[in-house]
Short mmCIF file of N, CA and C in Angstrom, two decimals:
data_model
loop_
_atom_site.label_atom_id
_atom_site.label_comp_id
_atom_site.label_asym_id
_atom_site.label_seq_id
_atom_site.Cartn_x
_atom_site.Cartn_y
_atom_site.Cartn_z
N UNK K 1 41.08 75.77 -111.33
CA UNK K 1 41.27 76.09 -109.93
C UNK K 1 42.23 77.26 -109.82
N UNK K 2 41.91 77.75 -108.78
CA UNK K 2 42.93 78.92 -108.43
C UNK K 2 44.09 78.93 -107.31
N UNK K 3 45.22 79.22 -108.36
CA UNK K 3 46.82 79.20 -107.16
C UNK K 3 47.22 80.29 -106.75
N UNK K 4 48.12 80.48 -105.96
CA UNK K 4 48.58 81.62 -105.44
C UNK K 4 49.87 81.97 -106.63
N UNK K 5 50.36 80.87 -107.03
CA UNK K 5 51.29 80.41 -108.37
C UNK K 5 50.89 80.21 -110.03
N UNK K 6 51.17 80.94 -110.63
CA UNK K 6 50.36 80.35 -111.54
C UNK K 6 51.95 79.70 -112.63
N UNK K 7 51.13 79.30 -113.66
CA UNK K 7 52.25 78.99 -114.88
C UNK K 7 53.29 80.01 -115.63
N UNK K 8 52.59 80.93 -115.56
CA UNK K 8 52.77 82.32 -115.78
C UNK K 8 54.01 82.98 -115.20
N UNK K 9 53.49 83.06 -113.92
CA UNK K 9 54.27 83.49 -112.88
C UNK K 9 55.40 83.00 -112.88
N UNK K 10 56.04 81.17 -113.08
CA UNK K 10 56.59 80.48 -112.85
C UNK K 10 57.98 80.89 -114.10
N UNK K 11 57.07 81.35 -115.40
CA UNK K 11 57.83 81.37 -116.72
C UNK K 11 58.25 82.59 -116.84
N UNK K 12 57.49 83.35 -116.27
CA UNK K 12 58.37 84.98 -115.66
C UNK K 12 59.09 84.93 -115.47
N UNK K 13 59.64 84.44 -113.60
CA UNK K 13 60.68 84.14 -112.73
C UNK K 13 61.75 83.53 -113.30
N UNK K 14 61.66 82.29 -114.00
CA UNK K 14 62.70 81.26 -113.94
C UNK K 14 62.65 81.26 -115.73
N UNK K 15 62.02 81.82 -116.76
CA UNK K 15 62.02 81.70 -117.76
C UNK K 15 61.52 80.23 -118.66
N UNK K 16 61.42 80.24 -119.60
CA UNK K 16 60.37 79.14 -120.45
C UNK K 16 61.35 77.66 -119.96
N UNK K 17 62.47 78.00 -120.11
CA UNK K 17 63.13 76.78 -119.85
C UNK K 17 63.28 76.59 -118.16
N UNK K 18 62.95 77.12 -117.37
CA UNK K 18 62.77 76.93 -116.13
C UNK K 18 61.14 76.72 -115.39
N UNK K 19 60.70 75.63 -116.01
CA UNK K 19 59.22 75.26 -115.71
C UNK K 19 59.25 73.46 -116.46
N UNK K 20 58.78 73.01 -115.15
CA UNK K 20 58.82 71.47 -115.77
C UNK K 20 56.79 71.20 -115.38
N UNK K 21 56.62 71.05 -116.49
CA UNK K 21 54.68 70.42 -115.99
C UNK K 21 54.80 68.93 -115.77
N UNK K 22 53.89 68.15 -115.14
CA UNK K 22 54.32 67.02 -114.80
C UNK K 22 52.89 66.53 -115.82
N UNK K 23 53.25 65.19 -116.77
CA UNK K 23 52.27 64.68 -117.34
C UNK K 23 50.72 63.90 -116.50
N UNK K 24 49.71 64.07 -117.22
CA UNK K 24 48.92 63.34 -116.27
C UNK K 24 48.45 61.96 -116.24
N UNK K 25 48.02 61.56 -115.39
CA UNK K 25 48.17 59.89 -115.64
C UNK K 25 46.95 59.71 -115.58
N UNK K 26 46.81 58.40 -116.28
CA UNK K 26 45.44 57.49 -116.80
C UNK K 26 44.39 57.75 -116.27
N UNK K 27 43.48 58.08 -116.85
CA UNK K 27 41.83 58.26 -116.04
C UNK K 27 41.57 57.71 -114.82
N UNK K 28 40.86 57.61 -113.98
CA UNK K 28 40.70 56.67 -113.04
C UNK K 28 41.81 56.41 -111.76
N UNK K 29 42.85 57.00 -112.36
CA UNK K 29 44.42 56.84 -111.62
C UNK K 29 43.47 57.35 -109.83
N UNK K 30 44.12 57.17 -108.53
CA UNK K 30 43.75 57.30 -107.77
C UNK K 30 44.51 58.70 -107.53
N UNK K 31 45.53 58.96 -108.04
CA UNK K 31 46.46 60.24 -107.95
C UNK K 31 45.98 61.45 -107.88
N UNK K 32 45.20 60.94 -109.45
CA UNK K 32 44.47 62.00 -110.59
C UNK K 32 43.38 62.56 -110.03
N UNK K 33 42.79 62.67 -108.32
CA UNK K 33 41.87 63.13 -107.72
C UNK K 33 43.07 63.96 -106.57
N UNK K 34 44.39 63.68 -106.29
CA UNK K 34 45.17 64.49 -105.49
C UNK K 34 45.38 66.18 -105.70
N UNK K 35 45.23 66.96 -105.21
CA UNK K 35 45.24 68.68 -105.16
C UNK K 35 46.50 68.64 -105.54
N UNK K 36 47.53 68.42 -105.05
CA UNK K 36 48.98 68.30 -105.22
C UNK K 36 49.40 67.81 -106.96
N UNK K 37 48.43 66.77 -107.31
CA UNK K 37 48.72 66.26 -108.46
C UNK K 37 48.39 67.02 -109.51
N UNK K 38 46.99 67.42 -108.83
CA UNK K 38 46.43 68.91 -110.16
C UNK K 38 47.67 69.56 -110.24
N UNK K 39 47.97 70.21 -109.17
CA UNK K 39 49.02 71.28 -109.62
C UNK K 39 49.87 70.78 -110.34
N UNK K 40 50.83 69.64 -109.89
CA UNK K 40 51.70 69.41 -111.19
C UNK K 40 51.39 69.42 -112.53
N UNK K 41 50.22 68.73 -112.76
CA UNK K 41 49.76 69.15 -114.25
C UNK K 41 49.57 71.18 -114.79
N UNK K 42 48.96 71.44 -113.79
CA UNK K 42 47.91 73.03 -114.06
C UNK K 42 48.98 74.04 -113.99
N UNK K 43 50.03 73.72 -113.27
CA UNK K 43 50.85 75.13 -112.69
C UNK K 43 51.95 74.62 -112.92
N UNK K 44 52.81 73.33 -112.76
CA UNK K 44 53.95 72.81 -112.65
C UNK K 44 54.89 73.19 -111.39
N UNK K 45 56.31 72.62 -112.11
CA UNK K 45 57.10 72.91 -111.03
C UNK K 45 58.77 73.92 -111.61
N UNK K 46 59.00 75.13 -110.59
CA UNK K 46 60.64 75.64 -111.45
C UNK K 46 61.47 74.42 -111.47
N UNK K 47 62.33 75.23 -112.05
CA UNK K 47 63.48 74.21 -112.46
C UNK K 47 64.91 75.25 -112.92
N UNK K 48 65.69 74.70 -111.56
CA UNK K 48 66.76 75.87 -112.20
C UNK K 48 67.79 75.16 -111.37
N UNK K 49 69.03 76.21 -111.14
CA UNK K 49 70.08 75.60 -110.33
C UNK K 49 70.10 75.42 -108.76
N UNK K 50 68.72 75.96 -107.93
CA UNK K 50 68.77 75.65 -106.53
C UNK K 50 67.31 75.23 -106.89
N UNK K 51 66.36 74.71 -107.36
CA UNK K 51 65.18 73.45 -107.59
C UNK K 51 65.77 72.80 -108.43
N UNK K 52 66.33 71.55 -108.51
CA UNK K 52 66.47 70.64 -110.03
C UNK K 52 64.85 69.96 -110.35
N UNK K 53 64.42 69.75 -110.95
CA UNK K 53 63.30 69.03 -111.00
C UNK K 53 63.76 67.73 -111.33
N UNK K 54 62.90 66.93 -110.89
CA UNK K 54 63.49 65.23 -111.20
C UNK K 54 63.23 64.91 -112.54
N UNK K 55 62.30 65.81 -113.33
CA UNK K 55 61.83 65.26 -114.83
C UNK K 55 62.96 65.74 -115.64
N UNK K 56 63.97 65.32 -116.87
CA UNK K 56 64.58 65.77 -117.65
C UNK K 56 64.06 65.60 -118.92
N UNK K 57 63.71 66.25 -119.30
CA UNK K 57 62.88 66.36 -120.78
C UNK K 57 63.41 65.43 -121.62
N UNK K 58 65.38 65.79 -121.57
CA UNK K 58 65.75 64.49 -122.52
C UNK K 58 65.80 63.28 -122.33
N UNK K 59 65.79 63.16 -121.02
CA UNK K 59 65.82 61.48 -120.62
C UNK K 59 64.91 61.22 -119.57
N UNK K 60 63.78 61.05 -119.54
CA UNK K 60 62.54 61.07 -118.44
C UNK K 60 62.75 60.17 -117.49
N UNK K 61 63.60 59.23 -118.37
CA UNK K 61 63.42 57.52 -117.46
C UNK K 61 64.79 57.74 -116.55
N UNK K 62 65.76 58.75 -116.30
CA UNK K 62 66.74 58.73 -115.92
C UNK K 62 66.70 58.11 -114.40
N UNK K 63 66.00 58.44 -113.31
CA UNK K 63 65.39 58.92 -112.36
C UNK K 63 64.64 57.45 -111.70
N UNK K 64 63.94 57.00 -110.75
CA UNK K 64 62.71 56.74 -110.48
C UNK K 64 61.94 57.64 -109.88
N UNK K 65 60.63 57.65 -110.48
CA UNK K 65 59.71 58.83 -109.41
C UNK K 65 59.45 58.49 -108.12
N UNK K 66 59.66 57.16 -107.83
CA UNK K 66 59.34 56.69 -106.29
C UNK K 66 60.57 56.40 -105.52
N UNK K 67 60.57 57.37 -104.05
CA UNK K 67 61.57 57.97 -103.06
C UNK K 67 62.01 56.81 -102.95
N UNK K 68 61.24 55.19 -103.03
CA UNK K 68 61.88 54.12 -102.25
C UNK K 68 63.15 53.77 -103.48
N UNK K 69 63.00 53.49 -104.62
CA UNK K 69 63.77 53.26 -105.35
C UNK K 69 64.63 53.75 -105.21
N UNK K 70 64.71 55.45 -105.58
CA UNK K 70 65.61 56.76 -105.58
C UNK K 70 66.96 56.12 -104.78
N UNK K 71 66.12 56.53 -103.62
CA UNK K 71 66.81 55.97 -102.22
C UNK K 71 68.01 54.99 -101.73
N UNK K 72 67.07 53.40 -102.19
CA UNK K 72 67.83 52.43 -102.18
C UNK K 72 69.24 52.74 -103.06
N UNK K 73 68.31 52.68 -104.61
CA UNK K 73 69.54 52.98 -105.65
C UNK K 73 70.81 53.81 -104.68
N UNK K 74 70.53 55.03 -104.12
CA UNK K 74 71.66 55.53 -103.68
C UNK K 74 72.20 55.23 -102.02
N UNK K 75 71.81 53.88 -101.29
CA UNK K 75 71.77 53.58 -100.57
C UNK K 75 72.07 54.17 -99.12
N UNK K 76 70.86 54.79 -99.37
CA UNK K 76 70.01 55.61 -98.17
C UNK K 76 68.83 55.36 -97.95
N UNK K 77 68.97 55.38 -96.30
CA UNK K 77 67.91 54.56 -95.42
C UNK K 77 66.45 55.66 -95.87
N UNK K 78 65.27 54.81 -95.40
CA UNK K 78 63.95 55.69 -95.48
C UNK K 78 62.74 55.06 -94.37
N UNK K 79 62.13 55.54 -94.37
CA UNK K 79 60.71 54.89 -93.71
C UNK K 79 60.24 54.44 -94.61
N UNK K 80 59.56 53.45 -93.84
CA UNK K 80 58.75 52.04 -95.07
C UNK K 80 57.53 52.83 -95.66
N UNK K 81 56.88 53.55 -94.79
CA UNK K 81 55.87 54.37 -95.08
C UNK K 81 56.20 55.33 -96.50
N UNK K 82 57.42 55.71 -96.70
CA UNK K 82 57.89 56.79 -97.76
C UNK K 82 58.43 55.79 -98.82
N UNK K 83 58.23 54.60 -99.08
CA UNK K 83 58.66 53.66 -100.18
C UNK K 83 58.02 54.28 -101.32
N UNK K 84 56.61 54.61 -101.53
CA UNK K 84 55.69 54.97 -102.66
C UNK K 84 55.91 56.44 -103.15
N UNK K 85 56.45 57.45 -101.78
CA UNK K 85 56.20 58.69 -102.27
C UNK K 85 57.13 58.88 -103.46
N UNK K 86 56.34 60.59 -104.07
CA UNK K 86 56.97 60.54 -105.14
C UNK K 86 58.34 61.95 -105.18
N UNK K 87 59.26 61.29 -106.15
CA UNK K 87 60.32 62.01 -105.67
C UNK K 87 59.85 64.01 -106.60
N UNK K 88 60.14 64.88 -106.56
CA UNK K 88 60.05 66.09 -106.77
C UNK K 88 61.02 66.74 -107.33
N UNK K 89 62.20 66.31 -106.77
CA UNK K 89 63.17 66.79 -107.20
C UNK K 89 64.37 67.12 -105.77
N UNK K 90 65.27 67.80 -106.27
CA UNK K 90 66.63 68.40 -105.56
C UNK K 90 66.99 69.74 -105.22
N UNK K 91 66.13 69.75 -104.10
CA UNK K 91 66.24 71.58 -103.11
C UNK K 91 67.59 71.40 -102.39
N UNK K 92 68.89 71.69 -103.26
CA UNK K 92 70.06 72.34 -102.53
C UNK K 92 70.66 70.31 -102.41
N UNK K 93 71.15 70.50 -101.16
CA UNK K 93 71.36 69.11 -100.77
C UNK K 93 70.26 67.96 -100.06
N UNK K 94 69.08 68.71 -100.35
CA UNK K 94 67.76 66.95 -99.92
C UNK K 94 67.09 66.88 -101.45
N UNK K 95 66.53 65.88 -101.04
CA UNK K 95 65.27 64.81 -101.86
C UNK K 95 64.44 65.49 -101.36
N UNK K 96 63.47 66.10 -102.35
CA UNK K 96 61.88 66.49 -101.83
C UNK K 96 61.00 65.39 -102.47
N UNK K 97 60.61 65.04 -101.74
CA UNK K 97 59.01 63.82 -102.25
C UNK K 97 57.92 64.03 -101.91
N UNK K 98 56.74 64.03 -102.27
CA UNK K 98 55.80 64.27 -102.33
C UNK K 98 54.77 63.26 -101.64
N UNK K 99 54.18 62.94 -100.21
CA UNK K 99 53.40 62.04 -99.92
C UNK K 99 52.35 62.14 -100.81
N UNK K 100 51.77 61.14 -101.62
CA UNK K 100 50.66 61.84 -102.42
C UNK K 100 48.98 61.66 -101.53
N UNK K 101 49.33 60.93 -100.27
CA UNK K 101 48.24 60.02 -99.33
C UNK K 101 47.90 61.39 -99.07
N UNK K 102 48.90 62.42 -98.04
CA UNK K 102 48.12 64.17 -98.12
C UNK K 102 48.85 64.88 -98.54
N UNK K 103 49.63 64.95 -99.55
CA UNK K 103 49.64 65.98 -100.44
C UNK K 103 51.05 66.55 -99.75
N UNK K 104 51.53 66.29 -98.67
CA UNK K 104 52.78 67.11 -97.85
C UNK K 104 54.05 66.61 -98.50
N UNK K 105 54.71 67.45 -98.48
CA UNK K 105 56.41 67.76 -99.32
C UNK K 105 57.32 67.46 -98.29
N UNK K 106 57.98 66.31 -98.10
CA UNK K 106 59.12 66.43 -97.10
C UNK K 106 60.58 66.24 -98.06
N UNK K 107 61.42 66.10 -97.07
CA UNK K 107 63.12 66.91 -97.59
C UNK K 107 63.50 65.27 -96.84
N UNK K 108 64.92 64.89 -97.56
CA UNK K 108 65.76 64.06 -97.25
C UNK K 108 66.34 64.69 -97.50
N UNK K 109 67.27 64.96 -96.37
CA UNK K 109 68.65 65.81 -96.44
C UNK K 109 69.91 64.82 -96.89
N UNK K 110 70.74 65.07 -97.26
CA UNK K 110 71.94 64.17 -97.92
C UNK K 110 72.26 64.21 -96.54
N UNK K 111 73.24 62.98 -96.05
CA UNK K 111 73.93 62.64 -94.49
C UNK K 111 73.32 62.89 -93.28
N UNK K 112 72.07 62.38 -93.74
CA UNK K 112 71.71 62.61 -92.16
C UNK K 112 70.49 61.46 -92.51
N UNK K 113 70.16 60.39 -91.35
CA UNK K 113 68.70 59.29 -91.55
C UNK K 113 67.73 59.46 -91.58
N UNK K 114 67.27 61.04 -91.27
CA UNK K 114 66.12 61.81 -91.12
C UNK K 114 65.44 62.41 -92.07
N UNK K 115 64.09 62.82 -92.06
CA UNK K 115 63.21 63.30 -93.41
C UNK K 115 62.84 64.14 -92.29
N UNK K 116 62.04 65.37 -92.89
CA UNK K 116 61.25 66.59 -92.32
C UNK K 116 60.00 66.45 -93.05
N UNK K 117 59.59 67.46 -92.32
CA UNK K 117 58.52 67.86 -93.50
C UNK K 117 58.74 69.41 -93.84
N UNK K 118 58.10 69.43 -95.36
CA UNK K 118 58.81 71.01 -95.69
C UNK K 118 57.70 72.06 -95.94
N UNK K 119 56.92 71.48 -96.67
CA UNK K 119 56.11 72.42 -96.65
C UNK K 119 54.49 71.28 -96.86
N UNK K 120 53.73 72.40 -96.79
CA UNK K 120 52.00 71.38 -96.57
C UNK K 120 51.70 70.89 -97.62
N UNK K 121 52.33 71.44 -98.64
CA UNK K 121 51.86 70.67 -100.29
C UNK K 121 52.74 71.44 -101.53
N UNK K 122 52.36 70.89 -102.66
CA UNK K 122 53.18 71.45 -103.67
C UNK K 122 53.29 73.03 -104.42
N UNK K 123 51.77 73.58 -104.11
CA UNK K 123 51.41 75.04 -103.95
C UNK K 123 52.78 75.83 -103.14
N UNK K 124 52.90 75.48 -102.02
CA UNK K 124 53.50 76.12 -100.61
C UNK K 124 54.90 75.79 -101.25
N UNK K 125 55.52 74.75 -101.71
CA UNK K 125 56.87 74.68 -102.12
C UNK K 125 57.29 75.83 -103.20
N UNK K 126 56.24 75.58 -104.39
CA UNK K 126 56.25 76.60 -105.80
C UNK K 126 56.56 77.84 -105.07
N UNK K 127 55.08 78.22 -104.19
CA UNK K 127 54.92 79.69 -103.46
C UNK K 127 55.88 80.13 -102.87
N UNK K 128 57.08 79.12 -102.61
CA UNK K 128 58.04 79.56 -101.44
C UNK K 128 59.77 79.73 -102.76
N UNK K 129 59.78 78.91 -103.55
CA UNK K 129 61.13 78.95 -104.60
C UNK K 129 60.41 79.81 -105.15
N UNK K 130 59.42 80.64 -105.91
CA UNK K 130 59.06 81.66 -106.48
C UNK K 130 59.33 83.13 -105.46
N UNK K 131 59.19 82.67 -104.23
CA UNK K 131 59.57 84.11 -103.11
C UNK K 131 61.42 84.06 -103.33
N UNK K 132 61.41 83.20 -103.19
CA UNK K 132 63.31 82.65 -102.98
C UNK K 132 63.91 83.78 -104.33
N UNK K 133 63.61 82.77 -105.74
CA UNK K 133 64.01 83.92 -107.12
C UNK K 133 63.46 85.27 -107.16
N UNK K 134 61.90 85.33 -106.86
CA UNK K 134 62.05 87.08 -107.00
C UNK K 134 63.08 87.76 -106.09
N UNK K 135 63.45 87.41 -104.12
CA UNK K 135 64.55 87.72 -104.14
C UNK K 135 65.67 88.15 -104.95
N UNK K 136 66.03 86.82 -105.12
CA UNK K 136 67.38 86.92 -106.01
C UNK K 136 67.08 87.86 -107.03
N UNK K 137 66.62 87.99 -108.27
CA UNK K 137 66.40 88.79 -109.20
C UNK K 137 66.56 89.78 -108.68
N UNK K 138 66.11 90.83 -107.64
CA UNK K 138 65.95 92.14 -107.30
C UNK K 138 66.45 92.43 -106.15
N UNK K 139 67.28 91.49 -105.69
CA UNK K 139 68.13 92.05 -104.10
C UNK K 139 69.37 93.22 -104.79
N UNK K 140 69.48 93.08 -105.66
CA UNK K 140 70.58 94.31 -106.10
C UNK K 140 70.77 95.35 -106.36
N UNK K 141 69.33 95.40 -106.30
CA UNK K 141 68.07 97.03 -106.88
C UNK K 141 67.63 97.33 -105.49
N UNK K 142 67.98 95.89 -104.03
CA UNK K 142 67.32 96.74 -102.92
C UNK K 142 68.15 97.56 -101.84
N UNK K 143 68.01 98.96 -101.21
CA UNK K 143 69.25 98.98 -100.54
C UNK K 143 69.37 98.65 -99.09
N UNK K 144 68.18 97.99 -98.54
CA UNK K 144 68.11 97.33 -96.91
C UNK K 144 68.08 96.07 -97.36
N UNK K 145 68.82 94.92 -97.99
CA UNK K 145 69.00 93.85 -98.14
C UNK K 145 68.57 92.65 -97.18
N UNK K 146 68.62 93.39 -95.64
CA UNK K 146 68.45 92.01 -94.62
C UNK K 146 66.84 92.05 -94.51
N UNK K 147 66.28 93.60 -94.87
CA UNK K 147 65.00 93.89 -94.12
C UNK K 147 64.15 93.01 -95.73
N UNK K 148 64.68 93.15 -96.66
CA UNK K 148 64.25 92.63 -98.21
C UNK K 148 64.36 91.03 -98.00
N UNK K 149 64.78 90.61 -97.38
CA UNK K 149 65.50 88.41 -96.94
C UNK K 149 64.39 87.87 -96.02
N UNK K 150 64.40 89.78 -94.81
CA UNK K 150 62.83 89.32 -93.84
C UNK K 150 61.67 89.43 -94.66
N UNK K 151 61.52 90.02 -95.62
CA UNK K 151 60.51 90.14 -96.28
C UNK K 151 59.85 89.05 -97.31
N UNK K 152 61.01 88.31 -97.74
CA UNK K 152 61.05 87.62 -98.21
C UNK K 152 60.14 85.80 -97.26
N UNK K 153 60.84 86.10 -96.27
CA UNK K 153 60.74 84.88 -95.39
C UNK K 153 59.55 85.39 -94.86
N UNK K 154 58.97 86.22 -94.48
CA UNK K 154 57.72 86.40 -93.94
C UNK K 154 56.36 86.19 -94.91
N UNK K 155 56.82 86.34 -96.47
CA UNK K 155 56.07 85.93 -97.44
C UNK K 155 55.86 84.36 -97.23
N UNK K 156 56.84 83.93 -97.30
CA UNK K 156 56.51 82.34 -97.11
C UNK K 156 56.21 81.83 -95.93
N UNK K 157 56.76 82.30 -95.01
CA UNK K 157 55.85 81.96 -93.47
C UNK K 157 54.21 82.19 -94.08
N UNK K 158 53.93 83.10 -94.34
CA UNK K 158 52.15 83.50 -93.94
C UNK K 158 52.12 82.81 -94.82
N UNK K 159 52.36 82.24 -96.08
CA UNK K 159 51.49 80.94 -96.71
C UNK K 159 51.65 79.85 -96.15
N UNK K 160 52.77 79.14 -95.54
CA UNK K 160 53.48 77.68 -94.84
C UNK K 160 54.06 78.07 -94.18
N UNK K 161 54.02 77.68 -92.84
CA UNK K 161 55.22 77.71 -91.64
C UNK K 161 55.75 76.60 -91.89
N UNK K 162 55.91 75.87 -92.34
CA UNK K 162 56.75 74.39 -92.29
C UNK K 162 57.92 74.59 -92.58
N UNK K 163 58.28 75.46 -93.34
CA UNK K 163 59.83 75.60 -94.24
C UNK K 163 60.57 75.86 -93.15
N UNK K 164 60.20 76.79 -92.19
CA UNK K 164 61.09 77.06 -91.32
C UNK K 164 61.18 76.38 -89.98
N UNK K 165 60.07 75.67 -90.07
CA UNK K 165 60.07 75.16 -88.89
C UNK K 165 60.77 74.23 -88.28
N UNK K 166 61.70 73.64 -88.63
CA UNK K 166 63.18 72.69 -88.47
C UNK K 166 64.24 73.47 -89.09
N UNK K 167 65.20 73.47 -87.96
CA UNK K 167 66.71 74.25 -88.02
C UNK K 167 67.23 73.44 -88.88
N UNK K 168 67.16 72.44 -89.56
CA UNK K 168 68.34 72.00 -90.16
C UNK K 168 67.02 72.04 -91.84
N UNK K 169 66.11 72.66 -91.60
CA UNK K 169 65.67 72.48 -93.09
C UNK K 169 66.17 73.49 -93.69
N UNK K 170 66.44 73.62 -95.63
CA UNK K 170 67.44 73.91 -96.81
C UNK K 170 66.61 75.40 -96.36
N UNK K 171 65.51 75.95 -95.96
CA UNK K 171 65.21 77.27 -96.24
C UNK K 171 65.85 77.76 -94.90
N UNK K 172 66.00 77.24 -93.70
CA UNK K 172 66.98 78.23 -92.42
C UNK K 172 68.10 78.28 -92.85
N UNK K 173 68.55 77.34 -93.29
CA UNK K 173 70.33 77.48 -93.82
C UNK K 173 70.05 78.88 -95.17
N UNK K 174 69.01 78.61 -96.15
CA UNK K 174 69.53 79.87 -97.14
C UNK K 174 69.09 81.03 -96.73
N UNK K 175 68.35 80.86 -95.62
CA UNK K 175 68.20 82.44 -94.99
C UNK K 175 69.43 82.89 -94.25
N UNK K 176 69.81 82.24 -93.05
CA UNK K 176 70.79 82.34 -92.22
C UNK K 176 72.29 82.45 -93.48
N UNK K 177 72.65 81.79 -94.69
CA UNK K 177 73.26 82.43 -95.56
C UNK K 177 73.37 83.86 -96.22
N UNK K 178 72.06 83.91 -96.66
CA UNK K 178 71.49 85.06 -96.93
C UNK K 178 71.81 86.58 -95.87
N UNK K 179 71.50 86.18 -94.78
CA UNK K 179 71.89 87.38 -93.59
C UNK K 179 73.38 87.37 -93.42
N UNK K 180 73.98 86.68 -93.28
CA UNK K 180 75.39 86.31 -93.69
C UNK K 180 76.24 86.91 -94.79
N UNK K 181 75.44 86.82 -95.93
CA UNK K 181 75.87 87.64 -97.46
C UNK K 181 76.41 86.69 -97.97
N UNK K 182 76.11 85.53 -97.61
CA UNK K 182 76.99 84.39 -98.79
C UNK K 182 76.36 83.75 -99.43
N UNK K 183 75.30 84.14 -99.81
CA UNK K 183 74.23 83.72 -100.62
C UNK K 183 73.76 84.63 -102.04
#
């Protein structure tokens, strides 16, 4: 299948050690027909200091992959509905999990009872932390910096509007940082 992301792309940006693939599960799995799930296997996910990925190579089991566990363990509230989803990892200060029912990425923000939604699927998240690092890598080489942040954010708008579409989601705060210069 074809991404807007590829594996490639991913090991460019963030380098060999900044790419986590997610293993695939048992034949028949009901998962193992999810678009979202392909990708974790086909393309994966970065992994650096503003994506943590939830998989640690050295200790896999560290973690639970399901938000309800995660959660409880750190005793924070959830919707009953988000017991199964699966966790993704750590964008800044939320939980990203993965509904796998359609494929949509929402954010648990640390201190607050609320979930968003962040982006439409796991494509649109990759597509959007891959806009985020090429930023970074080359904002120092640019010399209109704010018009290079809009450029940036307008890349990920025209693939997903979701990221931005709640003021308190992790991509308005690192933009509104970003225009700021404290980013």
């Amino acid at each position: 299948m074809k991404y807007s992301v590829s594996a490639d792309d991913i090991i460019n940006l963030f380098g060999v050690q900044g790419i986590v693939f997610f293993p695939r599960e048992e034949p028949g799995d009901a998962s193992d027909k999810s678009p979202s799930i392909h990708f974790l296997h086909e393309v994966g996910l970065p992994h650096d200091d503003v994506f943590l990925s939830r998989i640690d190579a050295t200790d896999p089991g560290q973690d639970s992959v399901l938000l309800g566990e995660t959660l409880t363990r750190q005793q924070r509230p959830y919707p009953p509905a988000a017991e199964k989803w699966l966790v993704l990892g750590y964008f800044l200060d939320s939980i990203l999990a993965l509904d796998p029912a359609n494929g949509q990425v929402y954010a648990f923000p640390e201190g607050t009872n609320r979930h968003l939604l962040m982006h439409r699927n796991v494509e649109s998240l990759v597509h959007a932390l891959c806009a985020l690092q090429n930023f970074q890598l080359a904002r120092e080489s640019v010399e209109d910096k704010d018009a290079f942040a809009e450029e940036m954010r307008s890349k990920i708008e025209r693939f997903d509007d979701n990221p931005f579409a709640d003021p308190i989601s992790e991509w308005n705060i690192i933009y509104e940082e970003i225009i700021e210069g404290t980013w």
